[in-house]
Amino acid sequence: MSNKAIELLYLAKQSKIDIVLSDGQLQLKLPKNTSIDKNLLQDLKDSKEVIVDFLKNNLRNTSNQNKIARFDRNSVSKIPLSYSQERLWFIDRLEGSVQYHMTPILRLKGELNGKAVEHALKTIIDRHEILRTVFCEDQGHGYQVIKEKGNWMLSEVDGSAFKENYAALQQYLDVLIKQPFDLSKDYMLRAHLIRIDDNDHVLAVIIHHIASDGWSISVLVKEVVELYNSFNENRPAALPVLDVQYADYSIWQRGFLGGELFDRKIGYWKNKLEGVEILQLPTDYARPAVQSTRGATIRSVIKKEVSIQLQAFSKQQGGTFFMALLAAFKVLLSRYSGQQDICVGTPIAGRQQQELEGLIGFFVNTLAIRTEVNGEDTFTDFFQQVRKVTMEAFENQEMPFEKIVDEVVKERSLSRSPLFQVMMVYMNTPEVPEMRLGEIKLSKENLERTTAKFDIQVFLTDTPEGLSMIIEYCTDLFCDASMNRMMGHFKELLLSIITDPLQKIGDLSMLPKAEEQQLLVELNNTARDYPKDKTVISFFEQQVTKTPDAVAVIFEEEQFTYAELNRLANQLAHYLRSKSVKEETLVPLCVERSPQMIVGIWGILKAGAAYVPIDPEYPEDRISYMLEDTNATLIITSKDCLDKISATGNIEAIILDKSFSLISNEPVVNMDIPVSNNHLAYVIYTSGSTGKPKGAMNEHGALSNRLFWAQDYFNLTHQDAVLQKTTFCFDVSVWELIWPLLVGARLVFAKPGGQKDNIYIKSVIEKNKITVLHFVPSMLNVFLPDLRSGDCMSLNKVLCSGESLKNSHVELFKKKLPKVELHNLYGPTEAAID
C-alpha cells in the first residue's frame, strides 16, 4: 500500500469528505455548503483503486468494519492522529498541556532491583508503540511518528536529602510532574527512580494523556509487576501478545466513522445538545477571559451504608450505580445554578473491541449527558430520565467528542470548556491486583494536583471503606471553603435520596443540620428595634438641627444646605395645609428630576400627606387615569411640565417655580402635625403590564423600617454622596431621595435624561465623588464595558434591583470594579422598595 492512500484518506477526513467502501466500490460523500479543494477531489478520484486496496488489506473484513486490524508499517509515512489525540495536540500548541500529565507515583519499601525496574519499563515502551510515538506537523496537520525500540532510559536520582524532608520531596515531585513534554521529540513516558535510602525508593512515572488513559495505567502497573518479577526470577514474562497497536486504532477510527454511520451518530448528538445552556455556577472569583489550568483538590469519603443503599435503589430501578450518582449530582448542580438544563460530561473507556483491552493508549471518549431537572418530579422519575438519556449516549458513544463539538458548538470561548463545564468521573477501570515486586512493599504516593481541566471535576470510586470522592477544581474560580461546602451538600443530598427517593426533587434536603440552623435561624435573626413613635420627617428635622450648613442637595452647579431645603419644604407644607391638604391626602407630583422634586416630596410629607409621583414623560391618558384614580384635587408641577397636565380638568396646579412668590410668604418653621407610622407616605403606580396600573400604597412605618434597616446594614455617613438617577415613579427612588438626608449625606441629582448617558454618569460620579448609587442590572451591564482602570474611584457600593441580577453581570462587575461592593436588592414595589 502506497503512502498516498493513507495521506489521501487523512486529508479527506480533514476536509469532511466521507469515504465509504460498499460492495468493493468507493463512494465519496461531500459536505454541504463547504468549498472543497479541487486538487484533493481529483486526487481521490484518480486514486480510487489504491484506496480500495488499502481498505481491503488493512481493514481485512469490510463487512465488519468494527474490527481493528494491523496495517503494514513499512508503507505508511504519516500516521494520522486519533480524534482525541488531535484535540490534545491542538491544546498543547495553543496553551501547553501540563494539565494532561498522568502521574502514577509509587513508594517502594524494601531491597529494590533497579535494573529490573528499568528492564520492566523499557520492555513496556518497546511493547506499546504509543509510548515511543512523537507528534509532528505537516501544513497544519498533525501525524504520528514511531521511534525505534531500545533507546529509552530510566532516570535514577539520589534522593537522600529527602529522607527527613517530606515537603521537599513533594516539591521535587511537583517540579517533575510540571515539566512540559515536547510532543514532537520526547517519549510520552518519563520515569524517575528516586533513591531515598537502600530500602526506600519513589518511582515517579509521568505519562502524557495523548498516549494514555485511566485504563492504560492499570495495564501499565500490571505489566511492570510481571516484568519485574520475571526478570528477578529469570523466567519469560507471561504477557499477552499485542495483535494491534495504537496506530492501527487511529487508522481504523478515521476509516470507520463515515457515511451513513456518521450521519446517524452525529444526528443524535446534534439533536440532543443543540442550544445547551452554559452552567452558571456561583463563583468566588470573577471568571477570567482566558481560563487558566491552575487547580487544587479536596478529598472525602461517603459512608459505605449510603453507597450500598444507593446501589440497591439503582438495581431496583433497572439502572446502575453510576446513573444514580449522576442524577444526584445533576440535582446538586441545578440547586447551585438555579438552572434546569443541566449538561455534565463523563468519560467512557472507548475500548469496545477485545483487541484493545490490553493496549496502552488514549482511547477514552467523553459523553455529554444533558437532562432537564424539574423540581416537581420525584427523584425516582428523574433517575429514569437520566437512565434513558445515559443509555442513549452509550449507544452513540463511537462518535468522538471532538467531532460533536465541531458540529454543535457555534462559538468557542477561551473562558469555558465547550458543551459542559463540569465533569463527573466514576472510576471503574480494571482493578489492579495486589502489587508486589518480589518482597518489595508498594504503596501509592498521593500528590495533590495543582492543575484543573474544567471548572469542577468530581472523581468517585467505590472502595471497601465507602465511596471515595475527590473534587478537582479551578482555583481561578473557586476557593477551598466553597468546594468543601459543595462536598458536604452532596453527601446530605445522597442521604436525603436514600431516605425517600419518592420525594420531589425540590424537597430533597442538602443542608447539614449546622448549616440549616445557621441559614434558617441565625442569619434570619435580624429583628431590630426602631423608634416606632417617629417617622422619617422627625429624623430629617433632627439632621437639619445637627448639620444646618452642610450641603444636602446638588444639581449641576446648584446646591442647597440642609437648612435651606428644610425651610423651602416647610413653606410648601404650610401652603398645602392652607389648600385643605391633610393627613393621607394623595398629592400628585409631576416635575423633572431637580431640587424642585425633593422640595415637593418633603413638603408633601411634612403636610401629613402622601406623594404620588407622576413622570412628565407619561402619556396624557395614563396621567389622567392616575389623577382620576387618586381623586386628586391639586397637583404640584413646574412650568416645563404644565403642558402635560393641561387636559386634566378641574384640578388646581401648584407651579413651584411660578407660585413661589406666594409660597415664600408661608412660615419657615417645622409643621406641628402628628404624623404617625400608620399614615400613608407615598403611592407608586405599577407599570400596568397586565392591565390598568395599580397604585401600591406604603405607610410611614414600612418606609421607616426599610430605611432604618438600610442604615443599619450599609452605615451611610456624612461623607457619602448618593446619586439620584432613577425615575421617581420607580420605588428605588424612595431610598435614593430620602435615606441620605436622614444621616447627613449628600443627595446628587443627575440631569433629566442623563441616566442613559454613560459618559455623563461617569463624569457626575467623579465630579461629585459619588459613593453609592443604584443600577437596574441591564443598565449596569451597559455601563460597565466602557469603564477603564482607575474610573469611578470614589464608589464603594452599587445596589441593584428592578430585574434579576445574573451571574454574567456579577462577573463583569468584579472585573471592572474589583474594590466596590455589589448588593442585590431585587424586590416588588408592594414590599416597601425591596
Coordinates of N, CA and C in Angstrom, one line a residue, residues 422-611:
V422 N -18.5 21.0 33.8 CA -18.4 20.2 34.9 C -18.3 18.7 34.5
M423 N -17.4 17.9 35.0 CA -17.3 16.5 34.7 C -17.5 15.7 36.0
M424 N -18.2 14.5 35.8 CA -18.3 13.5 36.8 C -17.7 12.2 36.3
V425 N -16.7 11.7 37.1 CA -16.0 10.5 36.7 C -16.2 9.4 37.7
Y426 N -16.8 8.4 37.2 CA -17.0 7.2 38.1 C -15.9 6.2 37.7
M427 N -14.9 6.0 38.7 CA -13.7 5.2 38.4 C -14.0 3.7 38.4
N428 N -14.2 3.1 37.2 CA -14.4 1.7 37.1 C -13.4 1.0 36.2
T429 N -12.2 1.6 36.2 CA -11.1 0.9 35.4 C -10.8 -0.4 36.0
P430 N -10.1 -1.3 35.2 CA -9.8 -2.6 35.7 C -9.1 -2.6 37.0
E431 N -9.5 -3.5 37.9 CA -8.9 -3.5 39.2 C -7.5 -4.0 39.1
V432 N -6.6 -3.3 39.8 CA -5.2 -3.7 39.8 C -5.0 -4.7 41.0
P433 N -4.5 -5.9 40.7 CA -4.3 -6.9 41.7 C -3.3 -6.4 42.7
E434 N -3.2 -7.0 43.8 CA -2.2 -6.6 44.9 C -0.8 -6.5 44.2
M435 N -0.2 -5.3 44.4 CA 1.0 -5.0 43.7 C 2.2 -5.5 44.6
R436 N 3.0 -6.4 44.0 CA 4.2 -6.9 44.7 C 5.3 -7.1 43.7
L437 N 6.4 -6.4 44.0 CA 7.6 -6.6 43.3 C 8.5 -7.5 44.1
G438 N 8.4 -8.8 43.9 CA 9.1 -9.7 44.8 C 8.7 -9.5 46.3
E439 N 9.7 -9.1 47.1 CA 9.3 -8.8 48.5 C 9.1 -7.3 48.8
I440 N 9.2 -6.5 47.7 CA 9.0 -5.1 47.9 C 7.6 -4.8 48.2
K441 N 7.4 -3.9 49.2 CA 6.1 -3.4 49.6 C 5.8 -2.1 48.8
L442 N 4.7 -2.1 48.0 CA 4.3 -1.0 47.2 C 3.2 -0.2 47.9
S443 N 3.2 1.1 47.7 CA 2.1 1.9 48.1 C 2.0 3.1 47.2
K444 N 0.8 3.6 47.0 CA 0.6 4.8 46.2 C 0.9 6.0 46.9
E445 N 1.7 6.9 46.3 CA 2.1 8.2 46.9 C 1.1 9.2 46.4
N446 N 0.3 9.8 47.3 CA -0.6 10.8 46.9 C 0.1 12.1 46.8
L447 N -0.1 12.7 45.6 CA 0.5 14.1 45.4 C -0.7 15.0 45.0
E448 N -0.9 16.0 45.7 CA -2.0 16.9 45.4 C -1.8 17.6 44.0
R449 N -2.8 17.4 43.1 CA -2.7 18.1 41.8 C -2.9 19.6 41.9
T450 N -2.2 20.3 41.1 CA -2.3 21.8 41.1 C -2.8 22.3 39.8
T451 N -3.4 21.4 39.0 CA -4.0 21.8 37.7 C -5.4 21.3 37.6
A452 N -6.2 21.9 36.8 CA -7.6 21.5 36.6 C -7.9 21.7 35.1
K453 N -8.7 20.8 34.5 CA -9.1 20.8 33.1 C -10.4 21.5 32.9
F454 N -11.3 21.5 34.0 CA -12.6 22.0 33.9 C -12.9 22.9 35.1
D455 N -14.0 23.6 35.1 CA -14.4 24.3 36.3 C -14.4 23.4 37.5
I456 N -15.1 22.3 37.4 CA -15.1 21.3 38.5 C -15.1 19.9 37.9
Q457 N -14.3 19.0 38.5 CA -14.3 17.6 38.0 C -14.4 16.7 39.3
V458 N -15.4 15.9 39.4 CA -15.6 15.1 40.6 C -15.3 13.6 40.2
F459 N -14.4 13.0 41.0 CA -14.0 11.6 40.8 C -14.6 10.8 41.9
L460 N -15.3 9.8 41.6 CA -16.0 8.9 42.6 C -15.5 7.5 42.4
T461 N -15.1 6.8 43.5 CA -14.6 5.5 43.4 C -15.2 4.7 44.5
D462 N -15.8 3.5 44.2 CA -16.4 2.7 45.2 C -15.2 1.8 45.9
T463 N -15.1 2.0 47.2 CA -14.0 1.3 47.9 C -14.6 0.5 49.1
P464 N -13.8 -0.4 49.7 CA -14.3 -1.1 50.9 C -14.7 -0.2 52.0
E465 N -14.1 1.0 52.1 CA -14.4 1.9 53.2 C -15.6 2.8 52.9
G466 N -16.0 2.9 51.6 CA -17.1 3.8 51.2 C -16.8 4.3 49.9
L467 N -17.6 5.4 49.5 CA -17.5 6.0 48.2 C -16.4 7.1 48.3
S468 N -15.3 6.9 47.7 CA -14.2 7.9 47.7 C -14.6 9.0 46.8
M469 N -14.5 10.3 47.2 CA -14.8 11.4 46.4 C -13.7 12.4 46.4
I470 N -13.2 12.8 45.2 CA -12.2 13.8 45.0 C -12.8 14.9 44.1
I471 N -12.7 16.1 44.5 CA -13.1 17.2 43.7 C -11.9 18.0 43.2
E472 N -11.7 18.0 41.9 CA -10.6 18.8 41.3 C -11.3 20.1 40.8
Y473 N -10.8 21.2 41.2 CA -11.5 22.5 40.8 C -10.5 23.6 40.4
C474 N -11.0 24.5 39.6 CA -10.2 25.6 39.0 C -10.1 26.7 40.1
T475 N -8.9 27.0 40.6 CA -8.7 27.9 41.6 C -8.8 29.4 41.1
D476 N -8.9 29.6 39.8 CA -9.3 30.9 39.3 C -10.7 31.3 39.6
L477 N -11.5 30.2 39.9 CA -13.0 30.4 40.1 C -13.4 30.2 41.5
F478 N -12.9 29.2 42.2 CA -13.4 28.7 43.5 C -12.3 28.7 44.5
C479 N -12.8 28.8 45.8 CA -11.9 28.7 46.9 C -12.1 27.3 47.6
D480 N -11.2 26.9 48.4 CA -11.3 25.6 49.1 C -12.6 25.5 49.9
A481 N -13.0 26.6 50.6 CA -14.1 26.5 51.5 C -15.4 26.2 50.7
S482 N -15.5 26.8 49.6 CA -16.7 26.6 48.7 C -16.8 25.2 48.3
M483 N -15.7 24.6 47.9 CA -15.7 23.2 47.4 C -15.9 22.2 48.5
N484 N -15.4 22.5 49.7 CA -15.8 21.7 50.9 C -17.2 21.7 51.2
R485 N -17.8 22.9 51.1 CA -19.2 23.1 51.3 C -20.0 22.3 50.3
M486 N -19.6 22.4 49.0 CA -20.3 21.6 48.0 C -20.2 20.1 48.3
M487 N -19.1 19.7 48.7 CA -18.9 18.2 49.0 C -19.9 17.8 50.1
G488 N -20.0 18.7 51.1 CA -20.9 18.4 52.2 C -22.4 18.4 51.8
H489 N -22.7 19.3 50.9 CA -24.1 19.3 50.3 C -24.4 18.0 49.5
F490 N -23.4 17.6 48.8 CA -23.6 16.3 48.0 C -23.9 15.1 48.9
K491 N -23.1 15.1 50.0 CA -23.3 14.0 51.0 C -24.7 14.0 51.6
E492 N -25.2 15.2 52.0 CA -26.5 15.3 52.6 C -27.6 15.0 51.5
L493 N -27.3 15.4 50.3 CA -28.3 15.1 49.2 C -28.5 13.6 49.0
L494 N -27.4 12.9 49.0 CA -27.4 11.4 48.9 C -28.2 10.8 50.0
L495 N -28.0 11.3 51.2 CA -28.7 10.8 52.4 C -30.2 11.0 52.3
S496 N -30.6 12.2 51.8 CA -32.0 12.5 51.6 C -32.6 11.6 50.5
I497 N -31.8 11.3 49.5 CA -32.4 10.5 48.4 C -32.6 9.1 48.9
I498 N -31.7 8.5 49.6 CA -31.9 7.1 50.0 C -32.9 7.0 51.1
T499 N -33.2 8.1 51.8 CA -34.2 8.1 52.9 C -35.6 8.0 52.2
D500 N -35.8 8.7 51.1 CA -37.1 8.7 50.4 C -36.9 9.1 49.0
P501 N -36.6 8.2 48.1 CA -36.4 8.5 46.7 C -37.7 9.0 46.0
L502 N -38.8 8.8 46.6 CA -40.1 9.3 46.0 C -40.4 10.7 46.4
Q503 N -39.5 11.4 47.1 CA -39.7 12.8 47.3 C -39.5 13.6 46.0
K504 N -40.2 14.7 46.0 CA -40.0 15.6 44.9 C -38.5 16.2 44.9
I505 N -37.9 16.4 43.8 CA -36.6 16.9 43.7 C -36.4 18.2 44.5
G506 N -37.5 19.0 44.3 CA -37.4 20.3 45.0 C -37.5 20.2 46.5
D507 N -37.9 19.1 47.1 CA -38.0 18.9 48.5 C -36.8 18.2 49.1
L508 N -35.9 17.7 48.3 CA -34.7 17.0 48.8 C -33.8 18.0 49.6
S509 N -33.4 17.5 50.7 CA -32.5 18.4 51.6 C -31.1 18.1 51.2
M510 N -30.3 19.2 51.3 CA -28.8 19.1 51.1 C -28.1 19.9 52.1
L511 N -28.8 20.4 53.1 CA -28.1 21.2 54.1 C -27.8 20.4 55.4
P512 N -26.5 20.3 55.8 CA -26.2 19.7 57.1 C -27.0 20.5 58.2
K513 N -27.2 19.8 59.3 CA -28.0 20.4 60.4 C -27.4 21.8 60.9
A514 N -26.1 21.8 61.0 CA -25.5 23.0 61.5 C -25.7 24.2 60.5
E515 N -25.6 23.9 59.2 CA -25.8 24.9 58.2 C -27.2 25.3 58.1
E516 N -28.1 24.4 58.2 CA -29.6 24.7 58.2 C -29.9 25.6 59.4
Q517 N -29.3 25.3 60.6 CA -29.6 26.2 61.7 C -29.0 27.6 61.4
Q518 N -27.8 27.7 60.8 CA -27.3 29.0 60.5 C -28.1 29.8 59.5
L519 N -28.5 29.1 58.4 CA -29.3 29.8 57.4 C -30.7 30.2 57.8
L520 N -31.4 29.2 58.4 CA -32.8 29.4 58.7 C -33.0 30.2 60.0
V521 N -32.1 30.1 61.0 CA -32.3 30.7 62.3 C -31.4 31.8 62.5
E522 N -30.1 31.5 62.6 CA -29.1 32.5 63.0 C -29.1 33.7 62.0
L523 N -29.0 33.4 60.7 CA -28.9 34.6 59.8 C -30.2 35.3 59.6
N524 N -31.3 34.7 60.0 CA -32.6 35.3 59.9 C -33.0 36.0 61.2
N525 N -32.1 36.0 62.2 CA -32.3 36.7 63.5 C -32.0 38.2 63.3
T526 N -32.8 38.8 62.5 CA -32.5 40.2 62.0 C -33.4 41.2 62.7
A527 N -34.2 40.8 63.6 CA -35.1 41.8 64.3 C -34.3 42.9 65.0
R528 N -34.7 44.1 64.8 CA -34.1 45.3 65.4 C -35.2 46.2 65.9
D529 N -35.0 46.8 67.0 CA -35.9 47.8 67.5 C -35.6 49.1 66.7
Y530 N -36.7 49.8 66.4 CA -36.5 51.1 65.8 C -37.6 52.0 66.4
P531 N -37.4 53.3 66.5 CA -38.4 54.2 67.1 C -39.7 54.3 66.4
K532 N -40.7 53.5 66.8 CA -42.0 53.5 66.1 C -42.8 54.7 66.4
D533 N -42.4 55.6 67.3 CA -43.2 56.8 67.5 C -42.7 58.0 66.7
K534 N -41.7 57.7 65.8 CA -41.1 58.7 64.9 C -41.2 58.3 63.5
T535 N -41.2 59.3 62.6 CA -41.2 59.0 61.1 C -39.9 59.6 60.5
V536 N -39.8 59.4 59.2 CA -38.6 59.9 58.5 C -38.6 61.5 58.6
I537 N -39.8 62.1 58.8 CA -39.8 63.5 59.0 C -39.1 63.9 60.2
S538 N -39.3 63.2 61.3 CA -38.6 63.6 62.6 C -37.1 63.4 62.4
F539 N -36.6 62.4 61.7 CA -35.2 62.2 61.6 C -34.6 63.2 60.6
F540 N -35.3 63.6 59.6 CA -34.8 64.6 58.7 C -34.6 65.9 59.5
E541 N -35.6 66.3 60.3 CA -35.5 67.5 61.0 C -34.5 67.5 62.1
Q542 N -34.2 66.3 62.7 CA -33.1 66.2 63.6 C -31.8 66.4 62.9
Q543 N -31.6 65.9 61.7 CA -30.4 66.1 60.9 C -30.2 67.5 60.5
V544 N -31.3 68.2 60.2 CA -31.2 69.6 59.9 C -30.6 70.4 61.1
T545 N -31.1 70.0 62.3 CA -30.6 70.7 63.5 C -29.1 70.4 63.7
K546 N -28.6 69.1 63.4 CA -27.2 68.7 63.6 C -26.3 69.4 62.6
T547 N -26.7 69.4 61.3 CA -25.8 69.9 60.3 C -26.5 70.9 59.4
P548 N -27.0 72.1 59.9 CA -27.8 73.0 59.1 C -27.0 73.6 57.9
D549 N -25.7 73.7 58.0 CA -24.9 74.3 56.9 C -24.3 73.3 56.0
A550 N -24.4 72.0 56.3 CA -23.9 71.0 55.4 C -24.7 71.0 54.1
V551 N -24.0 70.6 53.0 CA -24.7 70.5 51.7 C -25.6 69.3 51.7
A552 N -26.8 69.5 51.4 CA -27.8 68.4 51.3 C -28.1 68.0 49.9
V553 N -28.2 68.9 49.0 CA -28.7 68.6 47.6 C -27.8 69.3 46.6
I554 N -27.4 68.6 45.6 CA -26.6 69.1 44.5 C -27.2 68.8 43.2
F555 N -27.4 69.8 42.3 CA -27.9 69.6 41.0 C -27.1 70.5 40.0
E556 N -26.3 69.8 39.2 CA -25.4 70.6 38.3 C -24.6 71.6 39.1
E557 N -24.7 72.9 38.9 CA -24.0 73.9 39.7 C -24.7 74.4 40.9
E558 N -25.9 73.9 41.1 CA -26.8 74.4 42.2 C -26.7 73.6 43.4
Q559 N -26.7 74.2 44.6 CA -26.6 73.5 45.9 C -27.6 74.0 46.9
F560 N -28.1 73.2 47.8 CA -28.9 73.6 48.9 C -28.3 73.0 50.2
T561 N -28.3 73.7 51.2 CA -27.9 73.2 52.5 C -29.1 72.5 53.2
Y562 N -28.8 71.8 54.3 CA -29.9 71.2 55.0 C -30.9 72.2 55.5
A563 N -30.4 73.3 56.0 CA -31.3 74.4 56.5 C -32.2 75.0 55.3
E564 N -31.6 75.2 54.2 CA -32.3 75.8 53.1 C -33.4 74.8 52.6
L565 N -33.0 73.6 52.4 CA -34.0 72.6 52.0 C -35.2 72.5 53.0
N566 N -34.9 72.4 54.2 CA -35.9 72.3 55.3 C -36.8 73.5 55.2
R567 N -36.2 74.7 55.1 CA -37.1 76.0 55.0 C -38.0 75.9 53.8
L568 N -37.5 75.6 52.6 CA -38.4 75.5 51.5 C -39.5 74.5 51.6
A569 N -39.1 73.3 52.2 CA -40.1 72.3 52.3 C -41.2 72.7 53.4
N570 N -40.8 73.4 54.4 CA -41.7 73.8 55.4 C -42.7 74.8 54.8
Q571 N -42.2 75.7 54.0 CA -43.1 76.7 53.4 C -44.1 76.1 52.5
L572 N -43.7 75.1 51.7 CA -44.6 74.3 50.9 C -45.6 73.6 51.7
A573 N -45.2 73.0 52.8 CA -46.1 72.2 53.7 C -47.2 73.1 54.2
H574 N -46.8 74.3 54.7 CA -47.8 75.3 55.2 C -48.8 75.7 54.1
Y575 N -48.2 75.9 52.9 CA -49.1 76.3 51.8 C -50.1 75.2 51.5
L576 N -49.6 74.0 51.5 CA -50.5 72.8 51.2 C -51.6 72.7 52.2
R577 N -51.3 72.9 53.5 CA -52.3 72.9 54.5 C -53.4 73.9 54.3
S578 N -52.9 75.1 53.8 CA -53.9 76.2 53.5 C -54.8 75.8 52.4
K579 N -54.4 74.8 51.6 CA -55.2 74.4 50.5 C -56.0 73.1 50.9
S580 N -56.2 72.9 52.2 CA -57.0 71.8 52.7 C -56.4 70.5 52.6
V581 N -55.1 70.4 52.3 CA -54.4 69.1 52.4 C -54.2 68.7 53.8
K582 N -54.5 67.5 54.1 CA -54.4 67.0 55.5 C -53.8 65.6 55.4
E583 N -53.8 64.9 56.6 CA -53.2 63.6 56.7 C -53.8 62.6 55.7
E584 N -52.9 62.0 55.0 CA -53.2 60.9 54.0 C -53.9 61.4 52.7
T585 N -53.9 62.8 52.5 CA -54.3 63.3 51.2 C -53.3 62.9 50.2
L586 N -53.8 62.4 49.0 CA -52.9 62.0 48.0 C -52.6 63.2 47.1
V587 N -51.3 63.6 47.1 CA -50.9 64.8 46.3 C -50.0 64.4 45.2
P588 N -50.5 64.4 43.9 CA -49.6 64.1 42.8 C -48.5 65.1 42.6
L589 N -47.3 64.6 42.2 CA -46.2 65.5 42.0 C -45.6 65.2 40.6
C590 N -45.7 66.1 39.7 CA -45.2 65.9 38.3 C -44.2 67.0 38.0
V591 N -42.9 66.6 38.2 CA -41.8 67.5 37.9 C -40.6 66.7 37.4
E592 N -39.7 67.4 36.7 CA -38.5 66.8 36.2 C -37.5 66.6 37.4
R593 N -36.5 65.7 37.2 CA -35.5 65.5 38.3 C -34.8 66.8 38.5
S594 N -34.9 67.3 39.7 CA -34.3 68.6 40.1 C -34.5 68.8 41.6
P595 N -33.9 69.9 42.1 CA -34.2 70.2 43.5 C -35.7 70.4 43.8
Q596 N -36.4 70.9 42.8 CA -37.9 71.0 43.0 C -38.5 69.7 43.4
M597 N -38.0 68.6 42.9 CA -38.5 67.3 43.2 C -38.4 67.0 44.7
I598 N -37.3 67.2 45.3 CA -37.1 66.9 46.7 C -37.8 67.9 47.6
V599 N -37.9 69.1 47.2 CA -38.7 70.1 47.9 C -40.1 69.7 47.9
G600 N -40.6 69.2 46.8 CA -42.0 68.8 46.7 C -42.3 67.6 47.6
I601 N -41.4 66.6 47.5 CA -41.6 65.4 48.4 C -41.6 65.7 49.8
W602 N -40.6 66.5 50.3 CA -40.6 66.8 51.7 C -41.7 67.7 52.1
G603 N -42.1 68.6 51.3 CA -43.3 69.5 51.6 C -44.6 68.7 51.7
I604 N -44.8 67.7 50.8 CA -46.0 66.9 50.9 C -46.0 66.1 52.2
L605 N -44.8 65.4 52.5 CA -44.7 64.6 53.7 C -44.9 65.4 55.0
K606 N -44.3 66.6 55.0 CA -44.4 67.4 56.2 C -45.8 67.9 56.4
A607 N -46.6 68.0 55.3 CA -48.0 68.4 55.4 C -48.9 67.3 55.9
G608 N -48.3 66.1 56.1 CA -49.0 64.9 56.6 C -49.6 64.1 55.4
A609 N -49.4 64.6 54.2 CA -50.0 63.9 53.0 C -49.1 62.8 52.5
A610 N -49.5 62.2 51.4 CA -48.8 61.1 50.7 C -48.5 61.6 49.3
Y611 N -47.3 61.5 48.8 CA -47.0 61.9 47.5 C -47.2 60.8 46.5

